[in-house]
mmCIF file of C-alpha atoms and ligand atoms in Angstrom:
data_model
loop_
_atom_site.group_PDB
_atom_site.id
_atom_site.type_symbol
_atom_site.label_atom_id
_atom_site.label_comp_id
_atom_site.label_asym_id
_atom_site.label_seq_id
_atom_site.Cartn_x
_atom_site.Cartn_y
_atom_site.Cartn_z
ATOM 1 C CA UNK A 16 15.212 -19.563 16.531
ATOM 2 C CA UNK A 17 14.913 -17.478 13.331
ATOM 3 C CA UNK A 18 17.178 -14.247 13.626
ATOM 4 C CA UNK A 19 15.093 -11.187 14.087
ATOM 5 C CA UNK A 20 13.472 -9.028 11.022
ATOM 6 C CA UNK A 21 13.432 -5.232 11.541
ATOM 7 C CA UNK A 22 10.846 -3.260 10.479
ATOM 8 C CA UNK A 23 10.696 0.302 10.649
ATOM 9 C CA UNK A 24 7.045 1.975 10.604
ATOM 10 C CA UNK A 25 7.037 6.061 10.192
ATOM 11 C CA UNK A 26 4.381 7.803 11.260
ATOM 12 C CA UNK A 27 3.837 4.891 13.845
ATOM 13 C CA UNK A 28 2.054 7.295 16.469
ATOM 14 C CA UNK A 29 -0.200 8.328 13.801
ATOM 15 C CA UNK A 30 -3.888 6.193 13.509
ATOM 16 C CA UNK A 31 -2.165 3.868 11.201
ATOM 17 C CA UNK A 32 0.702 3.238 12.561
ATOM 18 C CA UNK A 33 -0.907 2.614 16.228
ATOM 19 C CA UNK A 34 -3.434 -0.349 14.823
ATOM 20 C CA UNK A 35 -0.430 -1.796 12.495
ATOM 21 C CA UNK A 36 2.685 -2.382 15.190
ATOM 22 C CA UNK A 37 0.866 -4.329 17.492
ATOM 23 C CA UNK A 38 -0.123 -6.685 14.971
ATOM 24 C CA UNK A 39 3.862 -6.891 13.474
ATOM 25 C CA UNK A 40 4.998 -7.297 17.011
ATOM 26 C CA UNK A 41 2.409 -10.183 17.491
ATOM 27 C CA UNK A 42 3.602 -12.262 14.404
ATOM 28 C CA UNK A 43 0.509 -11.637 11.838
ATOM 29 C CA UNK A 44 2.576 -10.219 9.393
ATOM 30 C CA UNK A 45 5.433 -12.770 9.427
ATOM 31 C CA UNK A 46 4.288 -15.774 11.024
ATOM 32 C CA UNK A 47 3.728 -17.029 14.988
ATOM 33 C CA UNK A 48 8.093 -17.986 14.318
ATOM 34 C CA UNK A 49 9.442 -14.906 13.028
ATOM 35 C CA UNK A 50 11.063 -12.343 15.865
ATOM 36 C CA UNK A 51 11.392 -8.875 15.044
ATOM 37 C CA UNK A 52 12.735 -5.523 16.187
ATOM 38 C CA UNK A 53 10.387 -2.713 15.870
ATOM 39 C CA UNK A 54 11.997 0.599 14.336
ATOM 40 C CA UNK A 55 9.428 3.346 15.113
ATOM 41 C CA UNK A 56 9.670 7.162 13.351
ATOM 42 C CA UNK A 57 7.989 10.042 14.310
ATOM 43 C CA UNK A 58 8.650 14.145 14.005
ATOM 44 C CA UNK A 59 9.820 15.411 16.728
ATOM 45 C CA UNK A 60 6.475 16.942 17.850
ATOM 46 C CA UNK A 61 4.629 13.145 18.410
ATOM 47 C CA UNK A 62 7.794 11.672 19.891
ATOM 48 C CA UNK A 63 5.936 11.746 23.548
ATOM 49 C CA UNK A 64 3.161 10.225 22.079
ATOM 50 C CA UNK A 65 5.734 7.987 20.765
ATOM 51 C CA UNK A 66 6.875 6.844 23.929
ATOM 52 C CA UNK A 67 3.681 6.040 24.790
ATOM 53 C CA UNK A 68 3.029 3.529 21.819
ATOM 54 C CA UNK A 69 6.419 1.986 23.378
ATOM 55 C CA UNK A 70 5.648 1.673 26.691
ATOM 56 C CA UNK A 71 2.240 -0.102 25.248
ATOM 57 C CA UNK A 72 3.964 -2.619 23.369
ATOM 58 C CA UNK A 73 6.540 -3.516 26.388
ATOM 59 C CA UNK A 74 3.222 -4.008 28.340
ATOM 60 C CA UNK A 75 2.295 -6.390 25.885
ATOM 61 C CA UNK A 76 4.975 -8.871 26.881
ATOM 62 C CA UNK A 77 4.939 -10.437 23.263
ATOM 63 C CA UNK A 78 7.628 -12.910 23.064
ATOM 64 C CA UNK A 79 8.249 -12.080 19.292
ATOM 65 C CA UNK A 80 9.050 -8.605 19.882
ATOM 66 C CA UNK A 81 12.829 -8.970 20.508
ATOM 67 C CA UNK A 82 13.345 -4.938 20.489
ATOM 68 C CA UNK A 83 11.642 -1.914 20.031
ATOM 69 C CA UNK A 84 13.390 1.618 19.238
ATOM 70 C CA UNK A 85 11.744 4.982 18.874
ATOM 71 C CA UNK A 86 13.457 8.227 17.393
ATOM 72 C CA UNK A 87 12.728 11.007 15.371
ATOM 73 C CA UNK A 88 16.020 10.365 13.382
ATOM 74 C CA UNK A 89 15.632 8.780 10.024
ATOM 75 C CA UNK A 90 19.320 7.627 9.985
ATOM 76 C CA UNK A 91 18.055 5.254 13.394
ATOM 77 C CA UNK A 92 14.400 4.886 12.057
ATOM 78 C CA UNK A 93 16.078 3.051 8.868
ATOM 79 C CA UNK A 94 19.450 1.582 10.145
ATOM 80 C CA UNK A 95 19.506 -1.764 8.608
ATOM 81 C CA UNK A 96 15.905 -1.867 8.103
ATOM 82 C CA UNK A 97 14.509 -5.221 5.901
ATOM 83 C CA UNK A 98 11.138 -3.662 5.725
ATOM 84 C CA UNK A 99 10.381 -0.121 5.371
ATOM 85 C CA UNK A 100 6.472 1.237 6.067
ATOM 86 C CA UNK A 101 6.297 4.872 5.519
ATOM 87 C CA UNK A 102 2.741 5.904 6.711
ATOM 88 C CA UNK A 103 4.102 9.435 8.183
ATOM 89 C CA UNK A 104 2.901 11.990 5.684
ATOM 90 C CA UNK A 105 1.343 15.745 6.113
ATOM 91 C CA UNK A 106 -2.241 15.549 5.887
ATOM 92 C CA UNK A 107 -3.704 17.498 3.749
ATOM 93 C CA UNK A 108 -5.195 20.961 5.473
ATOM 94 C CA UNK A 109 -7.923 23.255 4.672
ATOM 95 C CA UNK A 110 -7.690 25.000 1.657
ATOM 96 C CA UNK A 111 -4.740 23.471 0.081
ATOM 97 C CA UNK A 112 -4.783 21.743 -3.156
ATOM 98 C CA UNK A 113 -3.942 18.880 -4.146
ATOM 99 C CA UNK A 114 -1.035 19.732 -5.811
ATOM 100 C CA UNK A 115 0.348 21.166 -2.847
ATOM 101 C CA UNK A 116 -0.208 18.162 -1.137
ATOM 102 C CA UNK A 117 1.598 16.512 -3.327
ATOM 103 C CA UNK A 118 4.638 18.959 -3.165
ATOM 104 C CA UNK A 119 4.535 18.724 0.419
ATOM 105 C CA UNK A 120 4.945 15.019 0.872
ATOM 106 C CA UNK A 121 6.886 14.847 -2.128
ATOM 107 C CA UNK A 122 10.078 16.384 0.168
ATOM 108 C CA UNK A 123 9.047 13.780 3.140
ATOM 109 C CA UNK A 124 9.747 10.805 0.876
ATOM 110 C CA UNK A 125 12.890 12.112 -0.819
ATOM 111 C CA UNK A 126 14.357 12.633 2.199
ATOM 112 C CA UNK A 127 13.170 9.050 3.294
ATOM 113 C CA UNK A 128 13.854 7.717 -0.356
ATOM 114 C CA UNK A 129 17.710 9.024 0.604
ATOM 115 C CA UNK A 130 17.546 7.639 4.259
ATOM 116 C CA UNK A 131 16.593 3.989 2.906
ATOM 117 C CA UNK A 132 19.531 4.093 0.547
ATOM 118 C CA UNK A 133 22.032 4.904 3.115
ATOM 119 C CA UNK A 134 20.607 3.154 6.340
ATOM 120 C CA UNK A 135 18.760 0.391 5.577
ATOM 121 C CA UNK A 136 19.706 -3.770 4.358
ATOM 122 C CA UNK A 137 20.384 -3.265 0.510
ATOM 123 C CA UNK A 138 17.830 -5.956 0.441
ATOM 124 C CA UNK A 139 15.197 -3.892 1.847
ATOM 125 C CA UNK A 140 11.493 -3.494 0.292
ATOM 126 C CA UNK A 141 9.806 -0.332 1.159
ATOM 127 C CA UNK A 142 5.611 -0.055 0.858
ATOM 128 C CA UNK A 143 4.368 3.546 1.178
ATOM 129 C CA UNK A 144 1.357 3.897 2.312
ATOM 130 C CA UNK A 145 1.282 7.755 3.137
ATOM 131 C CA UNK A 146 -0.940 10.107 0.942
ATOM 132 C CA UNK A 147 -0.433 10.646 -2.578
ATOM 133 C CA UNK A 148 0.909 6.655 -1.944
ATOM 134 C CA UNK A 149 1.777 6.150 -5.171
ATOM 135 C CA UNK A 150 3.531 8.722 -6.067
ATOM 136 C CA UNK A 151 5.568 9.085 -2.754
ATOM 137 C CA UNK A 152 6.589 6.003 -3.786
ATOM 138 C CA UNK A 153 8.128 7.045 -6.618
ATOM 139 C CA UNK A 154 9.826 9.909 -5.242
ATOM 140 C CA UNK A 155 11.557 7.541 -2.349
ATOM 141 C CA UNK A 156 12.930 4.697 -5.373
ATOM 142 C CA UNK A 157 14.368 8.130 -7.391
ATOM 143 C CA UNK A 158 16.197 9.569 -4.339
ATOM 144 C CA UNK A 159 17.193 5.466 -3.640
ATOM 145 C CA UNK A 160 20.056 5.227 -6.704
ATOM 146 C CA UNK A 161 21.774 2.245 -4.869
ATOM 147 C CA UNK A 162 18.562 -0.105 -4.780
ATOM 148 C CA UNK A 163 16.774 -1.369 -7.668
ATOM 149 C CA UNK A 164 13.123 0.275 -8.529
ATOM 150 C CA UNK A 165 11.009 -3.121 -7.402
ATOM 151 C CA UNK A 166 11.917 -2.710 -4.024
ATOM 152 C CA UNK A 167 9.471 0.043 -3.714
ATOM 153 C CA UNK A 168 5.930 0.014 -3.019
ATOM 154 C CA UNK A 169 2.409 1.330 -2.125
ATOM 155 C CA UNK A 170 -0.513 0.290 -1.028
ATOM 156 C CA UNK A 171 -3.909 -0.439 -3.202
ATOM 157 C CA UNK A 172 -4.108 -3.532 -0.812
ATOM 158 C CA UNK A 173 -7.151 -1.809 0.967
ATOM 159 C CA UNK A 174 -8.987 -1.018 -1.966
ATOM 160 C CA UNK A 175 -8.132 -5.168 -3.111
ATOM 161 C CA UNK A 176 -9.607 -5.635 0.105
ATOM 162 C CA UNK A 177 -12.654 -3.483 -0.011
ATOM 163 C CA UNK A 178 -13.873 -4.833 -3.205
ATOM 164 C CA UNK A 179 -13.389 -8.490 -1.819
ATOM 165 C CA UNK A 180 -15.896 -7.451 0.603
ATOM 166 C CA UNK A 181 -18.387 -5.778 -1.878
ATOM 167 C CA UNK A 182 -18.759 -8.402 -4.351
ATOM 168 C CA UNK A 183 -18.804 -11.020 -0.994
ATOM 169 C CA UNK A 184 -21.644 -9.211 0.228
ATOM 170 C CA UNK A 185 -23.400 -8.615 -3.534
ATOM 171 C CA UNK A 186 -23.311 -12.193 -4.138
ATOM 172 C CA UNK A 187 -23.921 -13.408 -0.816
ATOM 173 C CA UNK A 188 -20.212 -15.604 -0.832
ATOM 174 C CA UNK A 189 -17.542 -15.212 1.563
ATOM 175 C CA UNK A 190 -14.649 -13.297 0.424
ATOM 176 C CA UNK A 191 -12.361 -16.678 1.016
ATOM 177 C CA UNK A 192 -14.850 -18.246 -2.319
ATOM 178 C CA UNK A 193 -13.165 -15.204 -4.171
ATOM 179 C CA UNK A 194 -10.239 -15.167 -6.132
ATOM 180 C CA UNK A 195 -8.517 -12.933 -8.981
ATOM 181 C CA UNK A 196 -9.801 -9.404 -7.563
ATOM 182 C CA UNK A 197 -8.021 -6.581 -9.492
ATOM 183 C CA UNK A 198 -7.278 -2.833 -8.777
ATOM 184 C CA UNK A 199 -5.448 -0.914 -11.082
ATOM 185 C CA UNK A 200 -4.117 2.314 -11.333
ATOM 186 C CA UNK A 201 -3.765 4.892 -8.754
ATOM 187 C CA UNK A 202 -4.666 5.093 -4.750
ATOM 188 C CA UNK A 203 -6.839 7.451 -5.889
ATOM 189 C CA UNK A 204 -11.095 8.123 -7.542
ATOM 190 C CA UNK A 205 -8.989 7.279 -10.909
ATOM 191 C CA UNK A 206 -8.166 3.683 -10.030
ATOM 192 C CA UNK A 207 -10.308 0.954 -11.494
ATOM 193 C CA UNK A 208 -11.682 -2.183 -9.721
ATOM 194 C CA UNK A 209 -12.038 -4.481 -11.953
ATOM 195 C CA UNK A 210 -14.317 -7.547 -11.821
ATOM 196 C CA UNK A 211 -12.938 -8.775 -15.509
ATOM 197 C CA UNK A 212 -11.237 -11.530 -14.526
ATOM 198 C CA UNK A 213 -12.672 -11.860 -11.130
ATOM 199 C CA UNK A 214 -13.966 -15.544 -9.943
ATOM 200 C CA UNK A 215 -16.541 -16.653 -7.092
ATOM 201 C CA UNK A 216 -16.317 -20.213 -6.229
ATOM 202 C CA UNK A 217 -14.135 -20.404 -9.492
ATOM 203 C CA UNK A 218 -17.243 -18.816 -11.377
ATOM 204 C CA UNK A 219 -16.285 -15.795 -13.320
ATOM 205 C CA UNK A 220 -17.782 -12.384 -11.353
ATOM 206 C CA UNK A 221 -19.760 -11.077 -14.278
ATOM 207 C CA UNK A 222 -21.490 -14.043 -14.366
ATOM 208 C CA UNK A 223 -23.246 -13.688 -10.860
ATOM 209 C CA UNK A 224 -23.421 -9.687 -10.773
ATOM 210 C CA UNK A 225 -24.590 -7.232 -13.831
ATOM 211 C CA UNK A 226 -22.460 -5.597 -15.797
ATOM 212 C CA UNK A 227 -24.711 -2.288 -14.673
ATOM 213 C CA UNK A 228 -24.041 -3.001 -10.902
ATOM 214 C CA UNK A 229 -20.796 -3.507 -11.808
ATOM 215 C CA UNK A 230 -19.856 0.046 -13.362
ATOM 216 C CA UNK A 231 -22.729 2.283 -11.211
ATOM 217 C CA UNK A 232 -22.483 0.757 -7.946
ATOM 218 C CA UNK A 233 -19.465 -1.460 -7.485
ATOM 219 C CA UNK A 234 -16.451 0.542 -9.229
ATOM 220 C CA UNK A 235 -17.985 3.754 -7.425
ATOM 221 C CA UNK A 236 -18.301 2.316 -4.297
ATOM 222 C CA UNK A 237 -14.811 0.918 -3.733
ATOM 223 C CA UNK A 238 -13.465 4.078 -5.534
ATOM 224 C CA UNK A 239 -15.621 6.284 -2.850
ATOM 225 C CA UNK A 240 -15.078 3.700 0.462
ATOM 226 C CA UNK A 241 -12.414 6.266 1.558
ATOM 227 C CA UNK A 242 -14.345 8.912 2.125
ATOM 228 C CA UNK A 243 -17.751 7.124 3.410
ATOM 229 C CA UNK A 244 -15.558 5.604 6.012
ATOM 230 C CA UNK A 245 -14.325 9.446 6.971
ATOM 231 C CA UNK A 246 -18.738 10.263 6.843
ATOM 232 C CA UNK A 247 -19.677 7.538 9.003
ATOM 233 C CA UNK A 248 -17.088 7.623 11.661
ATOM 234 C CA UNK A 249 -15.513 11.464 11.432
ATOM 235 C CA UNK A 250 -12.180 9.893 10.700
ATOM 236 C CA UNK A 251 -10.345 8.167 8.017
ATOM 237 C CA UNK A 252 -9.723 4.331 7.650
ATOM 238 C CA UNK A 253 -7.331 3.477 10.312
ATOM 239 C CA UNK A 254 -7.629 -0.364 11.336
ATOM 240 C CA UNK A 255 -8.385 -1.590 7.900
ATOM 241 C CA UNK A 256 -5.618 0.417 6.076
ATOM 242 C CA UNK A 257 -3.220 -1.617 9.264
ATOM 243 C CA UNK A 258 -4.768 -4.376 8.153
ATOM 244 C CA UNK A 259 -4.027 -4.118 4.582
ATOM 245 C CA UNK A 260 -0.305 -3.180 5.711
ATOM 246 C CA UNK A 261 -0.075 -6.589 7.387
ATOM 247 C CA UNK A 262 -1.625 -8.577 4.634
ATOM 248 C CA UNK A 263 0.515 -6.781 1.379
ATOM 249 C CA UNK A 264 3.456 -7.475 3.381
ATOM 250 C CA UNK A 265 3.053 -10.733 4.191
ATOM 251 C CA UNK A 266 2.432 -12.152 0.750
ATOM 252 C CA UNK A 267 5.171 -10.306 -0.785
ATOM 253 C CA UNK A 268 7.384 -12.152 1.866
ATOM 254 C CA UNK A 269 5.955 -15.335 2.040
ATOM 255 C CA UNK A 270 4.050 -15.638 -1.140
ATOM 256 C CA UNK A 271 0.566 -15.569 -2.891
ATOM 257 C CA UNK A 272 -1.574 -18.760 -2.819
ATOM 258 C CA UNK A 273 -1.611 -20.802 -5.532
ATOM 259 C CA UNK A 274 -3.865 -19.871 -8.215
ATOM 260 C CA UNK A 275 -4.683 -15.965 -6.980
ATOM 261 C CA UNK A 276 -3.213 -12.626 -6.942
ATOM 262 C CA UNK A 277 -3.181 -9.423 -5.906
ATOM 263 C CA UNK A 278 -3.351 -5.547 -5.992
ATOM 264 C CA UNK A 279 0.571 -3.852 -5.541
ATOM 265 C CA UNK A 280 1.353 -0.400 -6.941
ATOM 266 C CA UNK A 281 4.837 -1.106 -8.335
ATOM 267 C CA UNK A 282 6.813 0.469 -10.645
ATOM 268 C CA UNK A 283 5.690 0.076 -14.082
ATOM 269 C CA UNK A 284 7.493 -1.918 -16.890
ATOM 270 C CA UNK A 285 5.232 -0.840 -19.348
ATOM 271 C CA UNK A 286 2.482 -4.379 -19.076
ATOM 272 C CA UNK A 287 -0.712 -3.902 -20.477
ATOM 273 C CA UNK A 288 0.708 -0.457 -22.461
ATOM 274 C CA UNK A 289 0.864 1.503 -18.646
ATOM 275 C CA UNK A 290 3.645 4.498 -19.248
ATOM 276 C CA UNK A 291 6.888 2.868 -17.927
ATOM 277 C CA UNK A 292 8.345 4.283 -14.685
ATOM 278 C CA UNK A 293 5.209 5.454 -13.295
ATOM 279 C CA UNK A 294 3.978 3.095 -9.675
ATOM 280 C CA UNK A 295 1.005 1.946 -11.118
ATOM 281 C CA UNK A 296 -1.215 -1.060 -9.584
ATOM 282 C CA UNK A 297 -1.362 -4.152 -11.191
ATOM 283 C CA UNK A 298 -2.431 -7.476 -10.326
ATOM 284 C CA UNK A 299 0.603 -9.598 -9.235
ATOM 285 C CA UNK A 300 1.714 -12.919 -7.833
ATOM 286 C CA UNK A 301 4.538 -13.152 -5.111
ATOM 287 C CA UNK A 302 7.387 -16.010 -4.492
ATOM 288 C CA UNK A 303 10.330 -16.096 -2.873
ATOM 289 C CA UNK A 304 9.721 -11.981 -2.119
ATOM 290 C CA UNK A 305 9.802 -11.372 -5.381
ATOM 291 C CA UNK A 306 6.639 -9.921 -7.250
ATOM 292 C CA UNK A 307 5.439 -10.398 -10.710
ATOM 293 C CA UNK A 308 3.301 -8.799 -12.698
ATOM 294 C CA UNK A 309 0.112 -11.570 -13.712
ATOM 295 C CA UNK A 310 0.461 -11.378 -17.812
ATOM 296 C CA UNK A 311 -1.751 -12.221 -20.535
ATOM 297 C CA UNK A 312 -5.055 -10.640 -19.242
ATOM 298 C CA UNK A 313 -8.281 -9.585 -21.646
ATOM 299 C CA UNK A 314 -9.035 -6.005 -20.965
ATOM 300 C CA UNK A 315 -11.909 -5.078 -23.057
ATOM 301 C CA UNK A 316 -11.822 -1.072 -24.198
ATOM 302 C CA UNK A 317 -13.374 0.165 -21.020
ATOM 303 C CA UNK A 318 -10.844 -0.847 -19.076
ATOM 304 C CA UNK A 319 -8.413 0.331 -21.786
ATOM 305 C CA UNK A 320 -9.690 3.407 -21.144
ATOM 306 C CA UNK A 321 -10.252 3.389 -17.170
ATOM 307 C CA UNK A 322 -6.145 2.118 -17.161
ATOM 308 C CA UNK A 323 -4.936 5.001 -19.502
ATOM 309 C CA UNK A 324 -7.536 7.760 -17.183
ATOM 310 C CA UNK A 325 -5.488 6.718 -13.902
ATOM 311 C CA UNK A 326 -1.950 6.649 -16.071
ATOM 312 C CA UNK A 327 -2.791 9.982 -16.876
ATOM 313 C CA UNK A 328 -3.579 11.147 -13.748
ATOM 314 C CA UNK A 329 -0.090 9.625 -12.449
ATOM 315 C CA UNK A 330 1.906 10.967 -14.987
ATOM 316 C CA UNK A 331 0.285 14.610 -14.058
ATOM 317 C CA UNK A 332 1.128 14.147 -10.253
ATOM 318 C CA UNK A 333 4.734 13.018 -11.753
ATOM 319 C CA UNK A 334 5.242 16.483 -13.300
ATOM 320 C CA UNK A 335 4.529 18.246 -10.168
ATOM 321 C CA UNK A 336 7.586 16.641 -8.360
ATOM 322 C CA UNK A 337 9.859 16.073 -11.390
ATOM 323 C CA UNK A 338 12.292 18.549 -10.139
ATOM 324 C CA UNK A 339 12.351 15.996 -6.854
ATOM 325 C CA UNK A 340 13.221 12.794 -9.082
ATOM 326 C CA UNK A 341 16.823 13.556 -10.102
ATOM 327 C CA UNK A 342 16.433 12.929 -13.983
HETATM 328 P P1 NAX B 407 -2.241 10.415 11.195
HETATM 329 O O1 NAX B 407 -2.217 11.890 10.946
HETATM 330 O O2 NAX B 407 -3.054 9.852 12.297
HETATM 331 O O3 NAX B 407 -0.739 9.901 11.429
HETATM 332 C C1 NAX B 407 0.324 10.324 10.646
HETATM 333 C C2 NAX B 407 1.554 10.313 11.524
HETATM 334 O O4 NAX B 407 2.680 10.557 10.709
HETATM 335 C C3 NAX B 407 1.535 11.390 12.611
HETATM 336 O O5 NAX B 407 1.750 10.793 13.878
HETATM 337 C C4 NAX B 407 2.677 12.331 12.211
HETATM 338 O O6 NAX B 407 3.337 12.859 13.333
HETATM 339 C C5 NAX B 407 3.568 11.364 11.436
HETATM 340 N N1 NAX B 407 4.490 12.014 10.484
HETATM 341 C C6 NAX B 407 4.267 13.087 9.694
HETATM 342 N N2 NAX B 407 5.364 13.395 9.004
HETATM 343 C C7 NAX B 407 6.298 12.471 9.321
HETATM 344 C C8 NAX B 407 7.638 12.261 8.949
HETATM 345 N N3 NAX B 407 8.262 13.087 8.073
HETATM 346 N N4 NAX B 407 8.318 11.220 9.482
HETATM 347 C C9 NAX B 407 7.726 10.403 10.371
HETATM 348 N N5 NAX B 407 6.446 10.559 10.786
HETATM 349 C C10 NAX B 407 5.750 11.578 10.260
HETATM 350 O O7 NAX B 407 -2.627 9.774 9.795
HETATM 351 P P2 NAX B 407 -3.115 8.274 9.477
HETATM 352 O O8 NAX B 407 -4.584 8.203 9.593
HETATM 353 O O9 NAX B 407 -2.293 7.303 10.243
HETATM 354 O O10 NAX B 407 -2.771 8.193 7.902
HETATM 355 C C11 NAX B 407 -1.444 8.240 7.473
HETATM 356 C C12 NAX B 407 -1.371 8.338 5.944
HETATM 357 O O11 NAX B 407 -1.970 7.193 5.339
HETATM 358 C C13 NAX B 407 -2.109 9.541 5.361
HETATM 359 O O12 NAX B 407 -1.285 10.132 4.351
HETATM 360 C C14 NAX B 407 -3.337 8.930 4.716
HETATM 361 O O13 NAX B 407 -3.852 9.716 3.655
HETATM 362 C C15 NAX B 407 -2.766 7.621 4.231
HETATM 363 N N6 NAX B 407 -3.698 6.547 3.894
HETATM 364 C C16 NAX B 407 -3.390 5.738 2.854
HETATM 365 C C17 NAX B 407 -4.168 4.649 2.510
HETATM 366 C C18 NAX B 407 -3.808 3.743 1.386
HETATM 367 O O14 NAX B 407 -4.584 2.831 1.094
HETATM 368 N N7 NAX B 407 -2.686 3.917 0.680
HETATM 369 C C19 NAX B 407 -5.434 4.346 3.238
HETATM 370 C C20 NAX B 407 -5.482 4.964 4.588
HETATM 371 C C21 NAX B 407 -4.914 6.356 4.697
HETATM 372 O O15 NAX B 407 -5.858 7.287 4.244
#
């Protein structure tokens, strides 16, 4: 038998968190052969609920789940963690802007950023998923000097996913006929789904859809799915945002398929003219858990110009925290 993986999840009595660890503990995100140890992180006000989540995954009985520990102590929430999934973040309350958000979180993930360096495997990769994603992100790599840049992560998996879904429905295909989906940019109304180099069936997107449905329904859509989710059922994306968890994990473990890609925010090197050092999302393949940025793609001057908008936008959420990136 395979030696266990551990993967801490933070935040894991939050919505998230409670529809993503039964699905690591059941083998979906590492295969039906893979053990692993469950590292759960909460603040010390949810660690009852906590125990609860515990107690519910011991009455699982799941034969892959070789441990499970709970704390509210980021030195045991990371110790020798191979995966990191930081979904604990302060929502953001009434009346506060966005910018405070931002500064708010911004001191969750460099503590966590400082917690990875020191606790966890130096082989570790970290996706953030907690709100502003990207930019947390980039806080936790600054305040992680021992480990390289591209081990951290966040999540534009569940917008990849959501525009799957659109353009199945639109052209009446099932998202499995669809390959080359792109989001770029930021987890935010700034990033750009982009249907450029998008195939059904190997037929390219634009081909079967209009380029007017496109840009006034589609791009809107997937860049608005957050908050119709929040209107329809009074609360935000929960079981799809788990389920985007499991699946950007998985292929950055075990791999894309041959001949697709996907959305990852990662660290920038500057592709396609994005700012370096910002965590941007690109398309990218996976092998070996290593990820690549896909090169060599035609963007035509609209989606010059939707790329630079959401590079923008991150650099301006950059300058809020710069004091929190140790430059
Ligand atoms: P919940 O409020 O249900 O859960 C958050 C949990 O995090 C709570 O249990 C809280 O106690 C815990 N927490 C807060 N600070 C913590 C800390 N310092 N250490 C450990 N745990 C901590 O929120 P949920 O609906 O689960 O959403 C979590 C985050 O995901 C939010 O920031 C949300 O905006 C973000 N999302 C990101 C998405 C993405 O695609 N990147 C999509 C879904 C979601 O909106």
């Amino acid at each position: 038998m395979k030696s266990p993986v551990r993967v801490t999840i933070t935040g894991a009595a939050g919505h998230i968190g409670y529809a993503l660890a039964f699905r690591v503990a059941s083998g979906e995100m590492f295969g039906p052969d893979q053990p692993v140890i469950l590292r759960l992180l909460e603040i010390p006000q949810a660690l009852s609920s906590l125990n609860g989540v515990g107690m519910e995954l011991e009455d699982c009985a799941l034969p892959l789940l070789h441990d499970i520990v709970l704390t509210d102590d980021p030195a045991i929430g990371f110790r020798e963690a191979d995966y990191a999934i930081l979904i604990g973040a302060k929502p953001r309350a009434k009346g506060m802007e966005r910018s405070d958000l931002i500064t708010e979180n911004a001191k969750i993930f460099a503590a966590q950023g400082r917690a990875i360096n020191d606790h966890a495997s130096p082989d570790v990769r970290v996706l953030v998923v907690g709100n502003p994603a990207n930019t947390n992100a980039l806080i936790a790599a600054a305040n992680a000097p021992d480990l390289d840049k591209r081990q951290f992560t966040a999540m534009t998996r569940l917008d990849h996913n959501r525009a799957l879904g659109q353009l199945a429905n639109k052209t009446n295909r099932l998202v499995a006929d669809i390959t080359r989906m792109t989001i770029w940019g930021n987890h935010s109304m700034t990033q750009y789904p982009d249907l450029g180099n998008c195939l059904v069936e190997g037929v390219p997107a634009l081909e079967l859809v209009t380029r007017d449905w496109a840009i006034d329904h589609f791009i809107p859509r997937i860049q608005r799915r957050g908050a119709e989710i929040i209107e329809a059922r009074g609360l935000s994306s929960a079981a799809s945002a788990a389920d985007a968890v499991v699946d950007h994990v998985r292929d950055w473990a075990l791999g894309t398929p041959e001949g697709d890609w996907v959305s990852m925010s990662v660290i920038s090197d500057g592709s396609y003219g994005v700012a370096e050092g910002i965590v941007f999302s690109f398309p990218v393949t996976c092998a070996g858990g290593e990820y690549r940025i896909v090169q060599g793609l035609e963007l035509d001057a609209l989606s010059h110009s939707r790329l630079k908008k959401s590079e923008q936008e991150l650099l301006g959420e950059r300058a809020v925290v710069e004091d929190l990136l140790g430059r």
